Amino acid sequence: MHVPSTAPPPATAAPLFGPFTVGSLALENRIVMAPMTRELSPGGVPGPEVAAYYARRARNGVGLIITEGAAIGHPSSERRAAVPRIHGADALAGWTRVTQAVHAAGGRIAAQLMHVGLDPLLWGMTPAEMDAASPAGFELLSPSGVDPSQPAAATVGREMSDVDISSVIDAYARAAAEARQAGFDAIELHAAHGYLIDQFFWAVTNRRKDRYGGDLSARTRFGADVVRACRHAVGEDFPIFLRFSQWKVGHYAARLADSPDELAAVLGPLVQAGVDAFHCSTRRFWQPEF
């Protein structure tokens, strides 16, 4: 029989159990539950099972819970029917039940906002298969129409126009405001793993010739514009986190930056735009990045 240890944590782990404050968010400890897609939301609406799932984590002492990715209100943001969305009265009512359950259990919770871009291609689906499985109005949008799983292949979907970019940024801002109204304590922007914002970051998938493509600073502009719009929507004291990664789904050796200076060139504009903290996603946590 396993008997839990009553020994105090080692000194190196002690900060994990101390309080942490960022903006209006005060946490009892620094243990954060990372987002994990559950696909438990038929029609994109989180129901009682989702509320109970997150409340159980809060009751067991997690300092901050970050939800699975929730699709913003744009027809190109997500194709899977059981992935939650964060737009529409039914979905927002469901998320309100989630935040109330987590708060009643003593926890804090952030909503992860996402747009998948061409990410479905990384899971082995062809554009034709996605068309057959996708809701009406779904359209493949990305910075340059480059399939992340086959960068040398012909373009797929449609390269985003200026109008597309503006409408997606607006959808992020609406989602941020609605997340706050639904009772979330913070938001996290999913800019990792080859999703849309990451597709703008990465030179392999961003071959644009306009102000959103080119050097590292230009490729960061779309993400910074999203952050800036969300910051305007939620106010100055509401925490905004951003998740980023070197690796991509199906491309574990991919690199967003090859040096600390290059990484600073990516992250600096995001901080200036309003990011309060970064969620750094890594696979080989035992190896230094540089």
PDB file of C-alpha atoms in Angstrom:
ATOM      1  CA  MET A   1       0.000   0.000   0.000  1.00  0.00           C
ATOM      2  CA  HIS A   2       1.321   3.421  -0.919  1.00  0.00           C
ATOM      3  CA  VAL A   3       1.538   5.868   1.982  1.00  0.00           C
ATOM      4  CA  PRO A   4       1.797   9.506   0.892  1.00  0.00           C
ATOM      5  CA  SER A   5       4.877  11.229   2.220  1.00  0.00           C
ATOM      6  CA  THR A   6       4.385  13.886   4.865  1.00  0.00           C
ATOM      7  CA  ALA A   7       7.885  15.250   4.418  1.00  0.00           C
ATOM      8  CA  PRO A   8       8.128  18.875   3.329  1.00  0.00           C
ATOM      9  CA  PRO A   9       8.979  19.451  -0.332  1.00  0.00           C
ATOM     10  CA  PRO A  10      12.654  19.964  -1.154  1.00  0.00           C
ATOM     11  CA  ALA A  11      13.853  23.540  -1.215  1.00  0.00           C
ATOM     12  CA  THR A  12      14.059  23.512  -5.011  1.00  0.00           C
ATOM     13  CA  ALA A  13      10.329  22.727  -5.216  1.00  0.00           C
ATOM     14  CA  ALA A  14       9.222  25.119  -2.486  1.00  0.00           C
ATOM     15  CA  PRO A  15       8.333  27.996  -4.868  1.00  0.00           C
ATOM     16  CA  LEU A  16       5.729  25.753  -6.520  1.00  0.00           C
ATOM     17  CA  PHE A  17       3.677  25.860  -3.353  1.00  0.00           C
ATOM     18  CA  GLY A  18       3.938  29.602  -2.789  1.00  0.00           C
ATOM     19  CA  PRO A  19       1.388  32.205  -3.891  1.00  0.00           C
ATOM     20  CA  PHE A  20       1.604  34.040  -7.190  1.00  0.00           C
ATOM     21  CA  THR A  21      -0.143  37.165  -8.451  1.00  0.00           C
ATOM     22  CA  VAL A  22      -0.443  38.536 -11.966  1.00  0.00           C
ATOM     23  CA  GLY A  23      -2.781  41.430 -12.644  1.00  0.00           C
ATOM     24  CA  SER A  24      -6.131  40.728 -11.013  1.00  0.00           C
ATOM     25  CA  LEU A  25      -5.339  37.023 -10.591  1.00  0.00           C
ATOM     26  CA  ALA A  26      -4.097  35.767  -7.219  1.00  0.00           C
ATOM     27  CA  LEU A  27      -3.143  32.085  -7.006  1.00  0.00           C
ATOM     28  CA  GLU A  28      -2.548  30.023  -3.867  1.00  0.00           C
ATOM     29  CA  ASN A  29       0.227  28.064  -5.577  1.00  0.00           C
ATOM     30  CA  ARG A  30       2.057  27.893  -8.903  1.00  0.00           C
ATOM     31  CA  ILE A  31       0.809  24.494 -10.019  1.00  0.00           C
ATOM     32  CA  VAL A  32      -0.912  24.941 -13.379  1.00  0.00           C
ATOM     33  CA  MET A  33      -2.953  22.362 -15.247  1.00  0.00           C
ATOM     34  CA  ALA A  34      -2.080  22.612 -18.923  1.00  0.00           C
ATOM     35  CA  PRO A  35      -4.747  22.508 -21.650  1.00  0.00           C
ATOM     36  CA  MET A  36      -5.783  19.110 -23.006  1.00  0.00           C
ATOM     37  CA  THR A  37      -8.440  18.629 -25.677  1.00  0.00           C
ATOM     38  CA  ARG A  38     -11.197  16.413 -24.262  1.00  0.00           C
ATOM     39  CA  GLU A  39     -13.844  16.535 -27.038  1.00  0.00           C
ATOM     40  CA  LEU A  40     -16.631  16.282 -24.453  1.00  0.00           C
ATOM     41  CA  SER A  41     -18.685  19.200 -25.787  1.00  0.00           C
ATOM     42  CA  PRO A  42     -21.242  18.021 -28.388  1.00  0.00           C
ATOM     43  CA  GLY A  43     -22.062  20.829 -30.765  1.00  0.00           C
ATOM     44  CA  GLY A  44     -19.266  22.855 -29.202  1.00  0.00           C
ATOM     45  CA  VAL A  45     -21.222  23.368 -25.968  1.00  0.00           C
ATOM     46  CA  PRO A  46     -19.543  22.398 -22.656  1.00  0.00           C
ATOM     47  CA  GLY A  47     -22.082  20.590 -20.505  1.00  0.00           C
ATOM     48  CA  PRO A  48     -22.298  19.348 -16.897  1.00  0.00           C
ATOM     49  CA  GLU A  49     -19.640  16.676 -17.510  1.00  0.00           C
ATOM     50  CA  VAL A  50     -17.126  19.373 -18.474  1.00  0.00           C
ATOM     51  CA  ALA A  51     -17.979  21.470 -15.412  1.00  0.00           C
ATOM     52  CA  ALA A  52     -17.523  18.438 -13.152  1.00  0.00           C
ATOM     53  CA  TYR A  53     -14.236  17.526 -14.846  1.00  0.00           C
ATOM     54  CA  TYR A  54     -12.646  20.909 -14.155  1.00  0.00           C
ATOM     55  CA  ALA A  55     -14.172  21.237 -10.670  1.00  0.00           C
ATOM     56  CA  ARG A  56     -12.516  17.957  -9.617  1.00  0.00           C
ATOM     57  CA  ARG A  57      -9.128  19.434 -10.475  1.00  0.00           C
ATOM     58  CA  ALA A  58      -9.879  22.590  -8.512  1.00  0.00           C
ATOM     59  CA  ARG A  59     -10.930  20.596  -5.431  1.00  0.00           C
ATOM     60  CA  ASN A  60      -7.598  18.803  -5.459  1.00  0.00           C
ATOM     61  CA  GLY A  61      -5.528  21.948  -5.157  1.00  0.00           C
ATOM     62  CA  VAL A  62      -4.473  22.972  -8.660  1.00  0.00           C
ATOM     63  CA  GLY A  63      -3.517  26.640  -8.487  1.00  0.00           C
ATOM     64  CA  LEU A  64      -4.684  27.482 -12.001  1.00  0.00           C
ATOM     65  CA  ILE A  65      -6.578  25.432 -14.563  1.00  0.00           C
ATOM     66  CA  ILE A  66      -6.234  26.265 -18.250  1.00  0.00           C
ATOM     67  CA  THR A  67      -9.074  24.861 -20.304  1.00  0.00           C
ATOM     68  CA  GLU A  68      -8.765  22.828 -23.437  1.00  0.00           C
ATOM     69  CA  GLY A  69      -8.629  24.999 -26.532  1.00  0.00           C
ATOM     70  CA  ALA A  70     -11.950  26.711 -27.260  1.00  0.00           C
ATOM     71  CA  ALA A  71     -12.673  27.811 -30.817  1.00  0.00           C
ATOM     72  CA  ILE A  72     -13.138  31.516 -31.415  1.00  0.00           C
ATOM     73  CA  GLY A  73     -16.170  32.768 -33.341  1.00  0.00           C
ATOM     74  CA  HIS A  74     -14.856  32.519 -36.879  1.00  0.00           C
ATOM     75  CA  PRO A  75     -16.008  29.933 -39.445  1.00  0.00           C
ATOM     76  CA  SER A  76     -12.423  28.803 -40.064  1.00  0.00           C
ATOM     77  CA  SER A  77     -11.419  28.325 -36.438  1.00  0.00           C
ATOM     78  CA  GLU A  78     -12.224  24.628 -35.810  1.00  0.00           C
ATOM     79  CA  ARG A  79     -13.801  21.685 -37.616  1.00  0.00           C
ATOM     80  CA  ARG A  80     -14.343  19.071 -34.855  1.00  0.00           C
ATOM     81  CA  ALA A  81     -17.912  18.998 -33.578  1.00  0.00           C
ATOM     82  CA  ALA A  82     -17.119  17.980 -29.975  1.00  0.00           C
ATOM     83  CA  VAL A  83     -14.401  20.588 -29.398  1.00  0.00           C
ATOM     84  CA  PRO A  84     -15.815  23.462 -27.328  1.00  0.00           C
ATOM     85  CA  ARG A  85     -16.330  26.892 -28.781  1.00  0.00           C
ATOM     86  CA  ILE A  86     -16.331  30.181 -26.952  1.00  0.00           C
ATOM     87  CA  HIS A  87     -19.022  31.994 -28.870  1.00  0.00           C
ATOM     88  CA  GLY A  88     -22.783  31.677 -29.020  1.00  0.00           C
ATOM     89  CA  ALA A  89     -25.259  31.842 -26.140  1.00  0.00           C
ATOM     90  CA  ASP A  90     -25.346  28.090 -25.436  1.00  0.00           C
ATOM     91  CA  ALA A  91     -21.575  27.691 -25.302  1.00  0.00           C
ATOM     92  CA  LEU A  92     -21.089  30.786 -23.157  1.00  0.00           C
ATOM     93  CA  ALA A  93     -23.776  29.597 -20.737  1.00  0.00           C
ATOM     94  CA  GLY A  94     -21.934  26.280 -20.538  1.00  0.00           C
ATOM     95  CA  TRP A  95     -18.645  28.012 -19.782  1.00  0.00           C
ATOM     96  CA  THR A  96     -20.349  30.115 -17.111  1.00  0.00           C
ATOM     97  CA  ARG A  97     -21.392  26.875 -15.399  1.00  0.00           C
ATOM     98  CA  VAL A  98     -17.781  25.688 -15.653  1.00  0.00           C
ATOM     99  CA  THR A  99     -16.300  28.817 -14.063  1.00  0.00           C
ATOM    100  CA  GLN A 100     -18.923  28.814 -11.312  1.00  0.00           C
ATOM    101  CA  ALA A 101     -18.155  25.170 -10.494  1.00  0.00           C
ATOM    102  CA  VAL A 102     -14.407  25.797 -10.403  1.00  0.00           C
ATOM    103  CA  HIS A 103     -14.768  28.884  -8.229  1.00  0.00           C
ATOM    104  CA  ALA A 104     -17.116  27.031  -5.860  1.00  0.00           C
ATOM    105  CA  ALA A 105     -14.373  24.411  -5.480  1.00  0.00           C
ATOM    106  CA  GLY A 106     -11.838  27.100  -4.605  1.00  0.00           C
ATOM    107  CA  GLY A 107     -10.008  27.168  -7.931  1.00  0.00           C
ATOM    108  CA  ARG A 108      -9.094  29.641 -10.647  1.00  0.00           C
ATOM    109  CA  ILE A 109      -9.479  29.030 -14.362  1.00  0.00           C
ATOM    110  CA  ALA A 110      -8.271  30.534 -17.636  1.00  0.00           C
ATOM    111  CA  ALA A 111      -9.839  30.007 -21.057  1.00  0.00           C
ATOM    112  CA  GLN A 112      -7.552  28.959 -23.886  1.00  0.00           C
ATOM    113  CA  LEU A 113      -8.629  30.645 -27.128  1.00  0.00           C
ATOM    114  CA  MET A 114      -7.663  28.970 -30.384  1.00  0.00           C
ATOM    115  CA  HIS A 115      -7.842  28.974 -34.154  1.00  0.00           C
ATOM    116  CA  VAL A 116      -6.411  25.816 -35.702  1.00  0.00           C
ATOM    117  CA  GLY A 117      -5.376  27.213 -39.098  1.00  0.00           C
ATOM    118  CA  LEU A 118      -4.068  24.274 -41.148  1.00  0.00           C
ATOM    119  CA  ASP A 119      -3.349  22.175 -38.071  1.00  0.00           C
ATOM    120  CA  PRO A 120      -5.764  19.367 -39.075  1.00  0.00           C
ATOM    121  CA  LEU A 121      -3.431  18.464 -41.934  1.00  0.00           C
ATOM    122  CA  LEU A 122      -0.794  17.510 -39.377  1.00  0.00           C
ATOM    123  CA  TRP A 123      -3.062  14.740 -38.107  1.00  0.00           C
ATOM    124  CA  GLY A 124      -3.046  13.020 -41.494  1.00  0.00           C
ATOM    125  CA  MET A 125      -6.374  14.234 -42.893  1.00  0.00           C
ATOM    126  CA  THR A 126      -6.565  15.282 -46.514  1.00  0.00           C
ATOM    127  CA  PRO A 127      -8.385  18.497 -47.466  1.00  0.00           C
ATOM    128  CA  ALA A 128     -11.152  16.347 -49.007  1.00  0.00           C
ATOM    129  CA  GLU A 129     -11.566  14.373 -45.764  1.00  0.00           C
ATOM    130  CA  MET A 130     -11.734  17.592 -43.801  1.00  0.00           C
ATOM    131  CA  ASP A 131     -14.358  19.010 -46.135  1.00  0.00           C
ATOM    132  CA  ALA A 132     -16.497  15.917 -45.559  1.00  0.00           C
ATOM    133  CA  ALA A 133     -16.119  16.082 -41.759  1.00  0.00           C
ATOM    134  CA  SER A 134     -16.357  19.842 -41.329  1.00  0.00           C
ATOM    135  CA  PRO A 135     -19.367  22.000 -40.481  1.00  0.00           C
ATOM    136  CA  ALA A 136     -20.998  24.198 -43.084  1.00  0.00           C
ATOM    137  CA  GLY A 137     -18.989  27.322 -43.758  1.00  0.00           C
ATOM    138  CA  PHE A 138     -15.678  25.866 -42.579  1.00  0.00           C
ATOM    139  CA  GLU A 139     -12.772  27.054 -44.686  1.00  0.00           C
ATOM    140  CA  LEU A 140      -9.071  26.306 -44.502  1.00  0.00           C
ATOM    141  CA  LEU A 141      -7.255  29.572 -43.847  1.00  0.00           C
ATOM    142  CA  SER A 142      -3.576  30.105 -43.115  1.00  0.00           C
ATOM    143  CA  PRO A 143      -0.796  32.648 -43.641  1.00  0.00           C
ATOM    144  CA  SER A 144       0.356  31.195 -46.979  1.00  0.00           C
ATOM    145  CA  GLY A 145      -1.605  28.034 -47.739  1.00  0.00           C
ATOM    146  CA  VAL A 146       1.411  25.886 -46.820  1.00  0.00           C
ATOM    147  CA  ASP A 147       0.587  22.432 -45.476  1.00  0.00           C
ATOM    148  CA  PRO A 148       2.769  22.129 -42.329  1.00  0.00           C
ATOM    149  CA  SER A 149       3.098  18.383 -42.869  1.00  0.00           C
ATOM    150  CA  GLN A 150       4.215  18.746 -46.511  1.00  0.00           C
ATOM    151  CA  PRO A 151       5.774  22.197 -46.936  1.00  0.00           C
ATOM    152  CA  ALA A 152       6.985  21.429 -50.469  1.00  0.00           C
ATOM    153  CA  ALA A 153       3.549  20.350 -51.715  1.00  0.00           C
ATOM    154  CA  ALA A 154       1.053  22.521 -53.570  1.00  0.00           C
ATOM    155  CA  THR A 155      -0.757  25.102 -51.481  1.00  0.00           C
ATOM    156  CA  VAL A 156      -4.010  24.134 -49.791  1.00  0.00           C
ATOM    157  CA  GLY A 157      -6.922  26.161 -48.557  1.00  0.00           C
ATOM    158  CA  ARG A 158      -6.613  29.879 -48.992  1.00  0.00           C
ATOM    159  CA  GLU A 159      -3.952  32.400 -48.036  1.00  0.00           C
ATOM    160  CA  MET A 160      -5.500  34.898 -45.661  1.00  0.00           C
ATOM    161  CA  SER A 161      -6.362  38.275 -47.117  1.00  0.00           C
ATOM    162  CA  ASP A 162      -6.210  41.514 -45.145  1.00  0.00           C
ATOM    163  CA  VAL A 163      -9.969  41.182 -44.624  1.00  0.00           C
ATOM    164  CA  ASP A 164      -9.524  37.630 -43.301  1.00  0.00           C
ATOM    165  CA  ILE A 165      -6.794  38.761 -40.927  1.00  0.00           C
ATOM    166  CA  SER A 166      -8.910  41.605 -39.565  1.00  0.00           C
ATOM    167  CA  SER A 167     -11.942  39.359 -39.083  1.00  0.00           C
ATOM    168  CA  VAL A 168      -9.925  36.704 -37.230  1.00  0.00           C
ATOM    169  CA  ILE A 169      -8.337  39.331 -34.970  1.00  0.00           C
ATOM    170  CA  ASP A 170     -11.807  40.709 -34.222  1.00  0.00           C
ATOM    171  CA  ALA A 171     -13.015  37.190 -33.397  1.00  0.00           C
ATOM    172  CA  TYR A 172     -10.174  36.747 -30.906  1.00  0.00           C
ATOM    173  CA  ALA A 173     -11.071  40.040 -29.238  1.00  0.00           C
ATOM    174  CA  ARG A 174     -14.751  39.089 -28.973  1.00  0.00           C
ATOM    175  CA  ALA A 175     -13.796  35.725 -27.492  1.00  0.00           C
ATOM    176  CA  ALA A 176     -11.555  37.411 -24.924  1.00  0.00           C
ATOM    177  CA  ALA A 177     -14.326  39.770 -23.830  1.00  0.00           C
ATOM    178  CA  GLU A 178     -16.874  36.949 -23.675  1.00  0.00           C
ATOM    179  CA  ALA A 179     -14.477  34.787 -21.665  1.00  0.00           C
ATOM    180  CA  ARG A 180     -14.228  37.500 -19.050  1.00  0.00           C
ATOM    181  CA  GLN A 181     -18.013  37.892 -19.011  1.00  0.00           C
ATOM    182  CA  ALA A 182     -18.381  34.128 -18.528  1.00  0.00           C
ATOM    183  CA  GLY A 183     -16.366  34.366 -15.314  1.00  0.00           C
ATOM    184  CA  PHE A 184     -12.912  33.267 -16.396  1.00  0.00           C
ATOM    185  CA  ASP A 185      -9.989  34.619 -14.376  1.00  0.00           C
ATOM    186  CA  ALA A 186      -7.640  34.943 -17.366  1.00  0.00           C
ATOM    187  CA  ILE A 187      -7.245  33.943 -20.999  1.00  0.00           C
ATOM    188  CA  GLU A 188      -4.506  32.068 -22.806  1.00  0.00           C
ATOM    189  CA  LEU A 189      -3.875  32.464 -26.532  1.00  0.00           C
ATOM    190  CA  HIS A 190      -2.868  29.203 -28.214  1.00  0.00           C
ATOM    191  CA  ALA A 191       0.136  30.181 -30.338  1.00  0.00           C
ATOM    192  CA  ALA A 192       1.951  26.829 -30.214  1.00  0.00           C
ATOM    193  CA  HIS A 193       2.121  23.409 -31.889  1.00  0.00           C
ATOM    194  CA  GLY A 194       1.459  24.627 -35.428  1.00  0.00           C
ATOM    195  CA  TYR A 195      -1.893  26.345 -34.814  1.00  0.00           C
ATOM    196  CA  LEU A 196      -2.761  29.544 -36.677  1.00  0.00           C
ATOM    197  CA  ILE A 197      -0.732  32.106 -34.715  1.00  0.00           C
ATOM    198  CA  ASP A 198       2.224  29.721 -34.720  1.00  0.00           C
ATOM    199  CA  GLN A 199       1.846  29.309 -38.481  1.00  0.00           C
ATOM    200  CA  PHE A 200       2.447  33.048 -38.762  1.00  0.00           C
ATOM    201  CA  PHE A 201       5.487  32.789 -36.448  1.00  0.00           C
ATOM    202  CA  TRP A 202       7.158  29.941 -38.342  1.00  0.00           C
ATOM    203  CA  ALA A 203       9.115  30.773 -41.507  1.00  0.00           C
ATOM    204  CA  VAL A 204       8.234  27.400 -43.058  1.00  0.00           C
ATOM    205  CA  THR A 205       4.493  28.159 -43.071  1.00  0.00           C
ATOM    206  CA  ASN A 206       4.636  31.954 -43.418  1.00  0.00           C
ATOM    207  CA  ARG A 207       5.876  32.975 -46.865  1.00  0.00           C
ATOM    208  CA  ARG A 208       3.977  36.222 -47.082  1.00  0.00           C
ATOM    209  CA  LYS A 209       5.451  39.273 -48.761  1.00  0.00           C
ATOM    210  CA  ASP A 210       3.361  41.844 -46.911  1.00  0.00           C
ATOM    211  CA  ARG A 211       3.819  43.296 -43.414  1.00  0.00           C
ATOM    212  CA  TYR A 212       2.831  39.971 -41.819  1.00  0.00           C
ATOM    213  CA  GLY A 213       5.704  38.041 -43.412  1.00  0.00           C
ATOM    214  CA  GLY A 214       9.464  38.300 -43.730  1.00  0.00           C
ATOM    215  CA  ASP A 215      11.820  38.540 -40.765  1.00  0.00           C
ATOM    216  CA  LEU A 216      11.065  37.430 -37.217  1.00  0.00           C
ATOM    217  CA  SER A 217       9.644  40.793 -36.233  1.00  0.00           C
ATOM    218  CA  ALA A 218       7.230  40.826 -39.166  1.00  0.00           C
ATOM    219  CA  ARG A 219       6.130  37.231 -38.589  1.00  0.00           C
ATOM    220  CA  THR A 220       5.306  38.134 -34.994  1.00  0.00           C
ATOM    221  CA  ARG A 221       3.049  41.007 -36.052  1.00  0.00           C
ATOM    222  CA  PHE A 222      -0.142  38.964 -36.450  1.00  0.00           C
ATOM    223  CA  GLY A 223       0.226  37.483 -32.972  1.00  0.00           C
ATOM    224  CA  ALA A 224       0.981  40.899 -31.507  1.00  0.00           C
ATOM    225  CA  ASP A 225      -2.091  42.357 -33.220  1.00  0.00           C
ATOM    226  CA  VAL A 226      -4.215  39.571 -31.720  1.00  0.00           C
ATOM    227  CA  VAL A 227      -2.799  40.268 -28.253  1.00  0.00           C
ATOM    228  CA  ARG A 228      -3.336  44.007 -28.639  1.00  0.00           C
ATOM    229  CA  ALA A 229      -6.971  43.530 -29.657  1.00  0.00           C
ATOM    230  CA  CYS A 230      -7.594  41.160 -26.747  1.00  0.00           C
ATOM    231  CA  ARG A 231      -5.966  43.553 -24.308  1.00  0.00           C
ATOM    232  CA  HIS A 232      -8.246  46.347 -25.514  1.00  0.00           C
ATOM    233  CA  ALA A 233     -11.246  44.030 -25.092  1.00  0.00           C
ATOM    234  CA  VAL A 234     -10.528  42.854 -21.528  1.00  0.00           C
ATOM    235  CA  GLY A 235      -8.845  45.878 -19.946  1.00  0.00           C
ATOM    236  CA  GLU A 236      -5.463  46.392 -18.361  1.00  0.00           C
ATOM    237  CA  ASP A 237      -5.765  44.269 -15.213  1.00  0.00           C
ATOM    238  CA  PHE A 238      -7.090  41.048 -16.768  1.00  0.00           C
ATOM    239  CA  PRO A 239      -4.272  38.523 -17.316  1.00  0.00           C
ATOM    240  CA  ILE A 240      -3.374  37.432 -20.839  1.00  0.00           C
ATOM    241  CA  PHE A 241      -1.101  34.403 -21.256  1.00  0.00           C
ATOM    242  CA  LEU A 242       0.335  33.075 -24.510  1.00  0.00           C
ATOM    243  CA  ARG A 243       1.419  29.511 -25.194  1.00  0.00           C
ATOM    244  CA  PHE A 244       4.266  29.036 -27.658  1.00  0.00           C
ATOM    245  CA  SER A 245       6.514  26.182 -28.719  1.00  0.00           C
ATOM    246  CA  GLN A 246       9.553  25.476 -30.802  1.00  0.00           C
ATOM    247  CA  TRP A 247       8.104  22.122 -31.945  1.00  0.00           C
ATOM    248  CA  LYS A 248       5.021  21.560 -34.060  1.00  0.00           C
ATOM    249  CA  VAL A 249       2.641  18.618 -34.230  1.00  0.00           C
ATOM    250  CA  GLY A 250       4.398  16.174 -36.545  1.00  0.00           C
ATOM    251  CA  HIS A 251       7.572  18.295 -36.551  1.00  0.00           C
ATOM    252  CA  TYR A 252       9.175  17.723 -33.174  1.00  0.00           C
ATOM    253  CA  ALA A 253      12.563  19.008 -34.334  1.00  0.00           C
ATOM    254  CA  ALA A 254      11.168  22.295 -35.664  1.00  0.00           C
ATOM    255  CA  ARG A 255      12.606  25.487 -34.273  1.00  0.00           C
ATOM    256  CA  LEU A 256      10.948  28.843 -33.946  1.00  0.00           C
ATOM    257  CA  ALA A 257      14.223  30.451 -32.872  1.00  0.00           C
ATOM    258  CA  ASP A 258      17.835  29.264 -32.999  1.00  0.00           C
ATOM    259  CA  SER A 259      19.216  31.509 -30.253  1.00  0.00           C
ATOM    260  CA  PRO A 260      18.073  33.433 -27.188  1.00  0.00           C
ATOM    261  CA  ASP A 261      18.311  36.665 -29.187  1.00  0.00           C
ATOM    262  CA  GLU A 262      16.009  35.290 -31.874  1.00  0.00           C
ATOM    263  CA  LEU A 263      13.533  34.118 -29.251  1.00  0.00           C
ATOM    264  CA  ALA A 264      13.607  37.586 -27.687  1.00  0.00           C
ATOM    265  CA  ALA A 265      12.767  39.027 -31.114  1.00  0.00           C
ATOM    266  CA  VAL A 266       9.648  36.847 -31.168  1.00  0.00           C
ATOM    267  CA  LEU A 267       8.498  37.355 -27.592  1.00  0.00           C
ATOM    268  CA  GLY A 268       9.399  41.028 -27.102  1.00  0.00           C
ATOM    269  CA  PRO A 269       6.649  42.450 -29.350  1.00  0.00           C
ATOM    270  CA  LEU A 270       4.119  40.162 -27.687  1.00  0.00           C
ATOM    271  CA  VAL A 271       5.015  41.538 -24.260  1.00  0.00           C
ATOM    272  CA  GLN A 272       4.742  45.076 -25.591  1.00  0.00           C
ATOM    273  CA  ALA A 273       1.313  44.230 -26.990  1.00  0.00           C
ATOM    274  CA  GLY A 274       0.051  43.039 -23.602  1.00  0.00           C
ATOM    275  CA  VAL A 275       1.106  39.465 -22.744  1.00  0.00           C
ATOM    276  CA  ASP A 276       1.541  39.011 -18.983  1.00  0.00           C
ATOM    277  CA  ALA A 277       3.105  35.536 -18.952  1.00  0.00           C
ATOM    278  CA  PHE A 278       4.221  32.854 -21.388  1.00  0.00           C
ATOM    279  CA  HIS A 279       3.358  29.172 -21.316  1.00  0.00           C
ATOM    280  CA  CYS A 280       6.432  27.474 -22.779  1.00  0.00           C
ATOM    281  CA  SER A 281       5.581  24.106 -24.305  1.00  0.00           C
ATOM    282  CA  THR A 282       8.518  21.730 -24.692  1.00  0.00           C
ATOM    283  CA  ARG A 283       8.853  18.028 -25.440  1.00  0.00           C
ATOM    284  CA  ARG A 284      12.404  17.261 -24.291  1.00  0.00           C
ATOM    285  CA  PHE A 285      12.263  19.096 -20.985  1.00  0.00           C
ATOM    286  CA  TRP A 286      15.572  17.561 -19.880  1.00  0.00           C
ATOM    287  CA  GLN A 287      17.462  19.301 -22.701  1.00  0.00           C
ATOM    288  CA  PRO A 288      18.229  23.032 -22.911  1.00  0.00           C
ATOM    289  CA  GLU A 289      16.820  24.786 -25.969  1.00  0.00           C
ATOM    290  CA  PHE A 290      20.033  26.617 -26.788  1.00  0.00           C
TER     291      PHE A 290
END
